[in-house]
C-alpha positions as a printed NumPy array, in Angstrom:
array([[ -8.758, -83.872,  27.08 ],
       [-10.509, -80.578,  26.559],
       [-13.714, -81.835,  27.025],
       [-13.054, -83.981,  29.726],
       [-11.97 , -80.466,  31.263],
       [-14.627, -78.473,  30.892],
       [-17.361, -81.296,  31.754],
       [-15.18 , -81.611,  35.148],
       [-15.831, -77.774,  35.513],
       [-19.218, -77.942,  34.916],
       [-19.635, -80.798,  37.232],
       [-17.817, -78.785,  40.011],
       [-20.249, -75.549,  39.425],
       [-23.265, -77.945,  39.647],
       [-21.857, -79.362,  42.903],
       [-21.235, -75.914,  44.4  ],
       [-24.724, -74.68 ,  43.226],
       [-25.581, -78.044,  45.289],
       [-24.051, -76.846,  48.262],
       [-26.621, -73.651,  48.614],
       [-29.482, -73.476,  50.926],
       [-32.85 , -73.986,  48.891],
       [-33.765, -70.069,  49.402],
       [-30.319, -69.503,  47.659],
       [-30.622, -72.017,  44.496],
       [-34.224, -70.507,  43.92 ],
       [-33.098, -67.028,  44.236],
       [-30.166, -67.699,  41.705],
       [-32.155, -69.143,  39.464],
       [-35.216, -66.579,  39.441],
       [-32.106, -63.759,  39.134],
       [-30.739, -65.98 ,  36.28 ],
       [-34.183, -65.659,  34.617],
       [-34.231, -62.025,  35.526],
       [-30.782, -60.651,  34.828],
       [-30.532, -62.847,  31.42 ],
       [-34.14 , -62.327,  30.265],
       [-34.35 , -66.497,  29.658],
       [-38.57 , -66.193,  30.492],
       [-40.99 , -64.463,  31.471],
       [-40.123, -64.481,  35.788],
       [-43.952, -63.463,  36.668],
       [-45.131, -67.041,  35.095],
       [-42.61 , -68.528,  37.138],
       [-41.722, -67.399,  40.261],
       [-44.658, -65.588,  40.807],
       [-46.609, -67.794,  43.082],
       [-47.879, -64.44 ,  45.433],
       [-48.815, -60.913,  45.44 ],
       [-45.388, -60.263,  47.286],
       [-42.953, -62.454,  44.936],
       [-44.722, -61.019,  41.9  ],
       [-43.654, -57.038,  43.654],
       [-40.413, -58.584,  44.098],
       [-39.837, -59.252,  40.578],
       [-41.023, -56.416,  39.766],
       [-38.454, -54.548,  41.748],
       [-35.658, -56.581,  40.611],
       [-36.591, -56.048,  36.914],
       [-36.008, -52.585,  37.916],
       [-32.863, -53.216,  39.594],
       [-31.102, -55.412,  37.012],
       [-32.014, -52.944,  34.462],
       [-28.361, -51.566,  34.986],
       [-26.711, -54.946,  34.356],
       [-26.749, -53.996,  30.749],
       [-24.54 , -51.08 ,  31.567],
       [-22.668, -53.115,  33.818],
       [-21.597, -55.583,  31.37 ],
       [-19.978, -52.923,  29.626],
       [-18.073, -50.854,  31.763],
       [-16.089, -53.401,  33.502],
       [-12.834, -52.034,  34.119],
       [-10.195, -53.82 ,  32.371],
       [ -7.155, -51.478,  33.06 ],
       [ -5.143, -51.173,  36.581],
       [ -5.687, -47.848,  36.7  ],
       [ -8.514, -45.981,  38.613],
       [-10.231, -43.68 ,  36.256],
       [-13.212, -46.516,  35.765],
       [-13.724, -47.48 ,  38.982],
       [-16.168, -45.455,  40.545],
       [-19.071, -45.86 ,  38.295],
       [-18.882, -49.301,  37.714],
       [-18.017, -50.041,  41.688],
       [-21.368, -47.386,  42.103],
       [-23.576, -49.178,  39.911],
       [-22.782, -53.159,  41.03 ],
       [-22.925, -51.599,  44.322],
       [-26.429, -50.572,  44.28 ],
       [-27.441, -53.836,  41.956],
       [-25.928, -56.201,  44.422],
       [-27.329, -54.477,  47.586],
       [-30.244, -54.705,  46.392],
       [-29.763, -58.27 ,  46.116],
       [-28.542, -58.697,  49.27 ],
       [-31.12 , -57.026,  50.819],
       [-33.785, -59.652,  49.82 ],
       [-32.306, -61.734,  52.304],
       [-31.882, -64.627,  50.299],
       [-28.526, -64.533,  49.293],
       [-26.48 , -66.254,  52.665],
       [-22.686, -65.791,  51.34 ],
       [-20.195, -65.088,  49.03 ],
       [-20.07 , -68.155,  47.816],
       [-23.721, -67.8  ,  46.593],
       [-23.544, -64.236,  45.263],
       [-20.609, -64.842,  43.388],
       [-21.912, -67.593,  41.753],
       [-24.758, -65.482,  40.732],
       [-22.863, -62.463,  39.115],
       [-20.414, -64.796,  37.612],
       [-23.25 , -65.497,  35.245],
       [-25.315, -61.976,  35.397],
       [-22.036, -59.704,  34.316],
       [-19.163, -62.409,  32.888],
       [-16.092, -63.843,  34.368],
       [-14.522, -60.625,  33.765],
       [-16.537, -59.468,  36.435],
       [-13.998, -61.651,  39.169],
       [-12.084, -59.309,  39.946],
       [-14.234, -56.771,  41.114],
       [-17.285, -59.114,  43.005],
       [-15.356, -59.051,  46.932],
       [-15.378, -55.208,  46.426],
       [-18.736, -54.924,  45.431],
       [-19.83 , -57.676,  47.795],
       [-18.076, -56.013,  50.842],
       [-19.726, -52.568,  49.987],
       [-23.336, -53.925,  49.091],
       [-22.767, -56.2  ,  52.408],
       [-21.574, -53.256,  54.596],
       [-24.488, -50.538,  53.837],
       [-26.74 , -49.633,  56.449],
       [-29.791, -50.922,  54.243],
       [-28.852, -54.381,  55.779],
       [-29.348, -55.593,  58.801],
       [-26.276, -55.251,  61.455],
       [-26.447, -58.799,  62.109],
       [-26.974, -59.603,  58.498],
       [-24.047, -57.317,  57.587],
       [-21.923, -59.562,  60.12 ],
       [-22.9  , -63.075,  58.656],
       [-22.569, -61.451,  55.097],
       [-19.301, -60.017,  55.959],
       [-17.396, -62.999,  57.608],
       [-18.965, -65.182,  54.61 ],
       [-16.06 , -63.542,  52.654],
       [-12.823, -65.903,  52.689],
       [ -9.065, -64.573,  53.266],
       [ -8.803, -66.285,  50.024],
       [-11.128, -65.084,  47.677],
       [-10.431, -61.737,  49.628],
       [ -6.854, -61.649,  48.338],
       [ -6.598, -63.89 ,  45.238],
       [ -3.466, -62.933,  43.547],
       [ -5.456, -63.679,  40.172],
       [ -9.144, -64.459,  38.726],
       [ -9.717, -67.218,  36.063],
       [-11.358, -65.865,  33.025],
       [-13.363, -69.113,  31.962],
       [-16.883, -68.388,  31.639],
       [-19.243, -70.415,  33.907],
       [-20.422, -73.191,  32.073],
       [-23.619, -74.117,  34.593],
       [-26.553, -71.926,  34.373],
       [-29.194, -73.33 ,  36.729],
       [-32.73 , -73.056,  35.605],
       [-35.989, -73.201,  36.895],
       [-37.822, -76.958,  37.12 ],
       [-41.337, -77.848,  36.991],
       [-42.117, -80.427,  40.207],
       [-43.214, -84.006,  37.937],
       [-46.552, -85.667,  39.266],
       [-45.471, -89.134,  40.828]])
């Protein structure tokens, strides 16, 4: 029964990942590559000049997802808040501000897998305050913004499965 579980799961990440626009699955993929060192990225996704400065810049940027990992806070109190909420925040704008990442859907997905499911609780907050910086567009910030259910707004809880569906890059076969 277990394992008819978790292969439903998996199936139901793979459908989600299914539901994102093409810029969004390649993004989350290339980030995947990125964030969880899997490859070398350049090889990859580093078709031009611009993608390869891209990478480059998110290598930078993901270099505090290390840290991240690490300082989630786990207690209800405050007193680890602000540098974790400080540091996602400036990871996930950065993110955001590629303009490849359409909704919430899509960047939770993403740091799901970059930071753990651990990481639930805290991804509206950090989406919200990436999404509502002044480094993205105003009518970006709106579509970003309104992206964000009631629902995942306000869950009352956050599962702590870890995502099971890790979405990788795909060489095109010759027909």
């Amino acid at each position: 029964m277990a394992v008819t579980n978790a292969a439903s799961l998996t199936i139901a990440e793979m459908r989600e990942f299914a539901g994102f626009t093409a810029a969004e699955q390649r993004y989350i993929r290339r980030s995947l590559d990125i964030g969880l060192s899997r490859c070398d990225a350049f090889r990859i996704w580093g078709r031009t000049q611009g993608e390869t400065a891209a990478i480059r810049s998110q290598y930078v940027a993901y270099q505090e997802l290390k840290a991240l990992r690490g300082a989630i806070p786990h207690e209800s109190g405050f007193d680890a808040i602000e540098s974790f909420i400080g540091k996602i925040t400036r990871v996930a704008a950065f993110d955001l501000a590629q303009e490849r990442i359409e909704c919430f859907s899509a960047f939770r997905f993403l740091y799901e897998r970059l930071l753990g499911p651990d990481a639930r609780p805290w991804l509206p907050s950090a989406f919200c305050a990436a999404a509502a910086l002044p480094q993205i567009r105003p009518e970006r910030r709106k579509m970003l913004l309104q992206s964000l259910s009631e629902a995942a707004a306000t869950a009352p809880g956050w599962s702590d499965r870890a995502p099971s569906f890790f979405p990788e890059f795909i060489e095109e076969v010759a027909a």
